[in-house]
PDB file of C-alpha atoms in Angstrom:
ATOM      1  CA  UNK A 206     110.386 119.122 105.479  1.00  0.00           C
ATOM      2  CA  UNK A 207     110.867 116.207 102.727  1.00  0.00           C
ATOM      3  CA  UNK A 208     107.464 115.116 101.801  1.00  0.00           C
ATOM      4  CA  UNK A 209     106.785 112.091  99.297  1.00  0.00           C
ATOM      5  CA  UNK A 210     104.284 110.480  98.141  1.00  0.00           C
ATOM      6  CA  UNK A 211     105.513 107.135  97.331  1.00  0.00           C
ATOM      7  CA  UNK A 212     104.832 103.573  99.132  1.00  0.00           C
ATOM      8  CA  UNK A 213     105.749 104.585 102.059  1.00  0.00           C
ATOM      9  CA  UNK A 214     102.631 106.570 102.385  1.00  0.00           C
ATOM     10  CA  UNK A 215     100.289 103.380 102.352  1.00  0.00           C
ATOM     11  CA  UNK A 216      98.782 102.645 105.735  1.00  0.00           C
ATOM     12  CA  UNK A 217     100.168  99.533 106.514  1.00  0.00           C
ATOM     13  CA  UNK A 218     104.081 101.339 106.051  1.00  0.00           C
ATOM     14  CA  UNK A 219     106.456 100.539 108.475  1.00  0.00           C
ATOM     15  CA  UNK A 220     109.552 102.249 107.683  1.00  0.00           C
ATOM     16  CA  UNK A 221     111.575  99.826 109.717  1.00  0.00           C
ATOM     17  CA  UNK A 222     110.533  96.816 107.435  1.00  0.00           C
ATOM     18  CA  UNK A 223     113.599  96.158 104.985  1.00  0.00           C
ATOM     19  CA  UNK A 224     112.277  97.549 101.648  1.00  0.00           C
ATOM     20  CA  UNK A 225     111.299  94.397 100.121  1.00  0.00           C
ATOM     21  CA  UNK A 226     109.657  93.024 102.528  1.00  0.00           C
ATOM     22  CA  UNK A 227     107.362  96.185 103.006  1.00  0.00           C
ATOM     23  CA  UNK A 228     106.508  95.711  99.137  1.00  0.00           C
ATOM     24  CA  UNK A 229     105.564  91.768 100.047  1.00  0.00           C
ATOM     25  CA  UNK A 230     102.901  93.159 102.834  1.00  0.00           C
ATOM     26  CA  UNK A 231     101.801  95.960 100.366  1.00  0.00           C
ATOM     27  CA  UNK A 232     100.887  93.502  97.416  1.00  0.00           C
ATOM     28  CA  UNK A 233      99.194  91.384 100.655  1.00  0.00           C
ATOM     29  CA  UNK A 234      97.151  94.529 101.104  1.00  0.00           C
ATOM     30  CA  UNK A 235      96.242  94.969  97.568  1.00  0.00           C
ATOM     31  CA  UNK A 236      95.056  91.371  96.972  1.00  0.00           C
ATOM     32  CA  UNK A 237      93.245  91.503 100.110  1.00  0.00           C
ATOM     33  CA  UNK A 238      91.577  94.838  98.588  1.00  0.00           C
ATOM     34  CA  UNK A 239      91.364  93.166  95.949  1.00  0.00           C
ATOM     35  CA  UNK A 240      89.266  90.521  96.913  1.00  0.00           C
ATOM     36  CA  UNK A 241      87.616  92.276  99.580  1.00  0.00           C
ATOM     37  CA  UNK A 242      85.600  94.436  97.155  1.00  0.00           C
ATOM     38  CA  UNK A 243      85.524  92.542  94.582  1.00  0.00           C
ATOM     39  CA  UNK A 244      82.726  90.692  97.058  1.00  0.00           C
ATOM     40  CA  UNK A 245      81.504  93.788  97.711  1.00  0.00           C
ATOM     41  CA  UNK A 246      80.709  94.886  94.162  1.00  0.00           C
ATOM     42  CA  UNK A 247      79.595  91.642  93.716  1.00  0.00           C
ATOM     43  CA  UNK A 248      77.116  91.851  96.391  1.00  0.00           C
ATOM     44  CA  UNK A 249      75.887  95.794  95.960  1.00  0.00           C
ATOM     45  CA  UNK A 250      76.871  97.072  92.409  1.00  0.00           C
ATOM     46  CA  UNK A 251      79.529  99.334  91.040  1.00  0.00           C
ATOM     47  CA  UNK A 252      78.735 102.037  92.806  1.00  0.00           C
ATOM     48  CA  UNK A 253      80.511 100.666  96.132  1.00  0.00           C
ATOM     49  CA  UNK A 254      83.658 101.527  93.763  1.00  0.00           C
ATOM     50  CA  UNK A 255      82.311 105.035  93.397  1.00  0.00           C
ATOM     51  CA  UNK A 256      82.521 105.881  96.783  1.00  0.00           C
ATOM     52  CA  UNK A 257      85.697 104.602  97.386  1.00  0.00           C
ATOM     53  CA  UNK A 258      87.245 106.245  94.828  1.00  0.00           C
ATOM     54  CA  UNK A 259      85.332 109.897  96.298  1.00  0.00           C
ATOM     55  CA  UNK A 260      86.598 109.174  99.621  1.00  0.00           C
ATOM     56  CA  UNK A 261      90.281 108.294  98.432  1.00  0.00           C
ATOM     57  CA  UNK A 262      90.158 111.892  96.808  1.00  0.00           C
ATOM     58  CA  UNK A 263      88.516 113.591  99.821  1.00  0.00           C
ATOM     59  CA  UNK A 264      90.792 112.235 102.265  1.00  0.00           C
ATOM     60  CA  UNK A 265      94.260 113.041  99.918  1.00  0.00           C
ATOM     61  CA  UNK A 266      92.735 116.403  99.425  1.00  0.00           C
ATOM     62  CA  UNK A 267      92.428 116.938 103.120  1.00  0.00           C
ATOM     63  CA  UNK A 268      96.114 115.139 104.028  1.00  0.00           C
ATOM     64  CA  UNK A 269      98.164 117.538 101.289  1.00  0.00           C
ATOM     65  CA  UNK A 270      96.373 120.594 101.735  1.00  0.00           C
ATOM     66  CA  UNK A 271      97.286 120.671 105.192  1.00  0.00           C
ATOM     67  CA  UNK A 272     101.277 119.405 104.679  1.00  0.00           C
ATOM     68  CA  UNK A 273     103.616 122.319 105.321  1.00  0.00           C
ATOM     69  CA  UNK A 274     104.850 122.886 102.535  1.00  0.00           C
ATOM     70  CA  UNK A 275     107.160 125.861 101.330  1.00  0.00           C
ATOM     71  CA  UNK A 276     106.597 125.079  97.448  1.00  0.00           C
ATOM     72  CA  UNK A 277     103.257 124.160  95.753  1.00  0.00           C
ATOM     73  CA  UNK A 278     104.619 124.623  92.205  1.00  0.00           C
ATOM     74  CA  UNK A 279     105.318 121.816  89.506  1.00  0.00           C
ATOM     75  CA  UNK A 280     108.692 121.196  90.184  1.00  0.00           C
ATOM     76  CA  UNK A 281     107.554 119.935  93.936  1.00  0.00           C
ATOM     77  CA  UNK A 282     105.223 117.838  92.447  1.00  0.00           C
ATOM     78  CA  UNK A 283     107.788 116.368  90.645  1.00  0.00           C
ATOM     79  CA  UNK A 284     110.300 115.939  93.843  1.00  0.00           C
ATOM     80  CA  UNK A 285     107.252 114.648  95.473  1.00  0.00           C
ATOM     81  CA  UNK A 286     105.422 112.658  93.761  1.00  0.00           C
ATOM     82  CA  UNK A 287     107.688 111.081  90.604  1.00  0.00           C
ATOM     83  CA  UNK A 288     111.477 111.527  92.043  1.00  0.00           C
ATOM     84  CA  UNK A 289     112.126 108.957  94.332  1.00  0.00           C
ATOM     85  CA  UNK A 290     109.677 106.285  93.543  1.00  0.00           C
ATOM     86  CA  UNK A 291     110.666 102.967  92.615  1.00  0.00           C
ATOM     87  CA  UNK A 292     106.777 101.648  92.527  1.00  0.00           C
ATOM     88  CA  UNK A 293     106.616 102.807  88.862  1.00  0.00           C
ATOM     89  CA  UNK A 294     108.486 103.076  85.744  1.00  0.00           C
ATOM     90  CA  UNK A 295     108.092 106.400  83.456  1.00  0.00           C
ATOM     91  CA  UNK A 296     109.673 109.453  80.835  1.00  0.00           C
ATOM     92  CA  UNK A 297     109.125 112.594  81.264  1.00  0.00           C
ATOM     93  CA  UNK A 298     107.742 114.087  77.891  1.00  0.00           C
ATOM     94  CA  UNK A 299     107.487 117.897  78.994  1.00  0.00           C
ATOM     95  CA  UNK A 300     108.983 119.649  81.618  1.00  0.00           C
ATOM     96  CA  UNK A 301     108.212 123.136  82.403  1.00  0.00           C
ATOM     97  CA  UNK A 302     107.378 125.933  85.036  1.00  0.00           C
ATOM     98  CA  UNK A 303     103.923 125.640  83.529  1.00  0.00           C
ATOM     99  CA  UNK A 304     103.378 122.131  82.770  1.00  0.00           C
ATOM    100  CA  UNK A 305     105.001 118.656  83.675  1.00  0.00           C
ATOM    101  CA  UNK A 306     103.848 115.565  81.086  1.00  0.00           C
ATOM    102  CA  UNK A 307     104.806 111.979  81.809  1.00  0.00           C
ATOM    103  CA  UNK A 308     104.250 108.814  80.665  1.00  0.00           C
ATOM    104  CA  UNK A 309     104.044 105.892  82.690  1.00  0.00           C
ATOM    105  CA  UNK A 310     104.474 102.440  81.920  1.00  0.00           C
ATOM    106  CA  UNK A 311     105.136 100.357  84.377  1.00  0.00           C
ATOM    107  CA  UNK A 312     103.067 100.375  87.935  1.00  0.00           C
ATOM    108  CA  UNK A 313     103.020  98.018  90.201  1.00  0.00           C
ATOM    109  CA  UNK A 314      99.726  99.018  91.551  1.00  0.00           C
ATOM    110  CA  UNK A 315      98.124  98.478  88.281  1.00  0.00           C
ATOM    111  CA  UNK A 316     100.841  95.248  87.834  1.00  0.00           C
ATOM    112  CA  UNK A 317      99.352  93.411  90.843  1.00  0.00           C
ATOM    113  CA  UNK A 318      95.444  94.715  90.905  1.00  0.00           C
ATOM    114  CA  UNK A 319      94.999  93.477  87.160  1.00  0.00           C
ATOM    115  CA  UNK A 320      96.629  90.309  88.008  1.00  0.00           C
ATOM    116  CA  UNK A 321      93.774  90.174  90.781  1.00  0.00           C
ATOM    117  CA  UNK A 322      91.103  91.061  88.113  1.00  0.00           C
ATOM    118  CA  UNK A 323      90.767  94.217  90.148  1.00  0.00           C
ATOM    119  CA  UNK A 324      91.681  96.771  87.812  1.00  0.00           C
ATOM    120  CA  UNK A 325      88.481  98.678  88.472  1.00  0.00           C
ATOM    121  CA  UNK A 326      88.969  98.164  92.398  1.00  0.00           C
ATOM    122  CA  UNK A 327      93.225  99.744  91.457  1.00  0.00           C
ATOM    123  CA  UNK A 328      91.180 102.723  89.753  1.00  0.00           C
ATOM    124  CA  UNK A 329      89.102 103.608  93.042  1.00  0.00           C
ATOM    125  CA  UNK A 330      92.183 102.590  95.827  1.00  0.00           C
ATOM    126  CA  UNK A 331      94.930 103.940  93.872  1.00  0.00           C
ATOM    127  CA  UNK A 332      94.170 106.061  90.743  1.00  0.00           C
ATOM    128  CA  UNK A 333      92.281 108.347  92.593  1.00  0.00           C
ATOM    129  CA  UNK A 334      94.701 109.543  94.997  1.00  0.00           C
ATOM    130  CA  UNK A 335      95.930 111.847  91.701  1.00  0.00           C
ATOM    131  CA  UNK A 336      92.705 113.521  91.743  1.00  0.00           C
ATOM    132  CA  UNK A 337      93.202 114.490  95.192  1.00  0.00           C
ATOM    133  CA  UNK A 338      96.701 114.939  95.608  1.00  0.00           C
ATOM    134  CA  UNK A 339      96.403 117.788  93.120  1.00  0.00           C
ATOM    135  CA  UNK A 340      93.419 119.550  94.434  1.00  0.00           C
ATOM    136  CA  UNK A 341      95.295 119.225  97.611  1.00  0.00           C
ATOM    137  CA  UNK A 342      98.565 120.059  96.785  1.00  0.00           C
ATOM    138  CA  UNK A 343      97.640 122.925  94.771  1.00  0.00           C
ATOM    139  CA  UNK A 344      94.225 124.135  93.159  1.00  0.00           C
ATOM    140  CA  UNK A 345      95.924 125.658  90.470  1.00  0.00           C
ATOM    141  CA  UNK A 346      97.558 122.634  89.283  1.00  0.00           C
ATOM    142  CA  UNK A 347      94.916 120.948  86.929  1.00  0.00           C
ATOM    143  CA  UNK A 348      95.547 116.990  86.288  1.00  0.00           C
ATOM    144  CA  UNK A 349      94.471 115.152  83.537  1.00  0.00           C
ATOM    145  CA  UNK A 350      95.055 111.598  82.498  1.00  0.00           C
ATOM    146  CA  UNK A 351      93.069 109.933  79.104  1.00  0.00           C
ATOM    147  CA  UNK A 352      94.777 106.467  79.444  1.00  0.00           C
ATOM    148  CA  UNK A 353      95.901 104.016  82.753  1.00  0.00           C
ATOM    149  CA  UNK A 354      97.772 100.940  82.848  1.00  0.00           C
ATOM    150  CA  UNK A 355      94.812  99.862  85.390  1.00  0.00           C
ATOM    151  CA  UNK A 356      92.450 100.136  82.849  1.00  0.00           C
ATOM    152  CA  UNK A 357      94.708  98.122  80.610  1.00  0.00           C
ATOM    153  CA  UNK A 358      95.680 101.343  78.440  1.00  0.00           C
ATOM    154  CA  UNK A 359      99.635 100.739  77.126  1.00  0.00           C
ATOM    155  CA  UNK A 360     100.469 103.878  79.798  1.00  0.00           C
ATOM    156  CA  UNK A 361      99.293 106.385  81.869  1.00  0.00           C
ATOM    157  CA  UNK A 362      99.577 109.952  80.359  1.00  0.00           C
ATOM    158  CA  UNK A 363     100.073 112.334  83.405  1.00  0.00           C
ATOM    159  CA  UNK A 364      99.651 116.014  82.846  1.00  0.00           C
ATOM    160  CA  UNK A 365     100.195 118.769  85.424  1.00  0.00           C
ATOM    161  CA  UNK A 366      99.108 122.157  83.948  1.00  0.00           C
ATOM    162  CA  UNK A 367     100.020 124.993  86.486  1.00  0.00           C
ATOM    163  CA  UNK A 368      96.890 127.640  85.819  1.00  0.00           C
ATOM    164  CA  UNK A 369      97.536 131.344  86.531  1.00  0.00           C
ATOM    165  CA  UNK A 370      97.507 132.032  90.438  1.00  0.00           C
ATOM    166  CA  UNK A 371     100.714 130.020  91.119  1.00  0.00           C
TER     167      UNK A 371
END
């Protein structure tokens, strides 16, 4: 089984949709997210972003921990997550059994929520999902990231540590 987790795993994909016009209806989405909560922040306070952001990390927890998948290790999370996506823009700075270090600078996520003035709406919707995906994936992969283009950082600095455990 090929998992990714690339655009195609937002839930308005529609795999039949010619490529660029699924990207059209996914920047649709994340204006209308966009908006949507920036009304809602508005309205009830920054903490409406705080449980957006927990329940984008619960509920990519839950989905990965439960994909069948043969290989947990760094070099799937690489296949998976950073291999085949064309929604970002990145170097790899390390690359080993033990720990994978990229820098990103270019999203498109962060591209089109900042242009929104929703960066802090992009951080709960779509930074998150990290958090998650590694718990998920593997609970002895630790992530850490100091800087995001959402937050209007020059990159993102991805780290994947694999702890002892495998």
């Amino acid at each position: 089984m090929n998992v990714r987790c690339t655009l195609e795993d937002e839930p308005m994909s529609n795999q039949d949709l010619p490529y660029e016009q699924y990207l059209d209806m996914l920047r649709q989405q994340m204006h209308s997210r966009a908006t949507l909560f920036r009304k809602l922040v508005d309205e009830f306070g920054p903490g409406v972003l705080d449980i957006v952001q927990q329940q984008v990390i619960d509920e990519t927890y839950a989905l990965w921990q439960a994909a069948d998948l043969p290989v947990r290790d760094l070099n799937a999370v690489f296949g998976t997550v950073w291999e085949s996506t064309s929604a970002v823009e990145y170097t790899v700075e390390e690359r080993t059994p033990e720990c994978l270090r990229l820098r990103v600078t270019r999203c498109m996520y962060a591209d089109e929520m900042r242009q929104a003035g929703a960066g802090d709406v992009g951080l709960a919707f779509y930074c998150a999902y990290d958090y998650g995906f590694c718990q998920g994936f593997n609970p002895h992969i630790r992530f850490t990231r100091t800087k995001t283009l959402m937050a209007g950082d020059d990159c993102c600095d991805h780290m994947y540590e694999l702890l002892g455990g495998n």
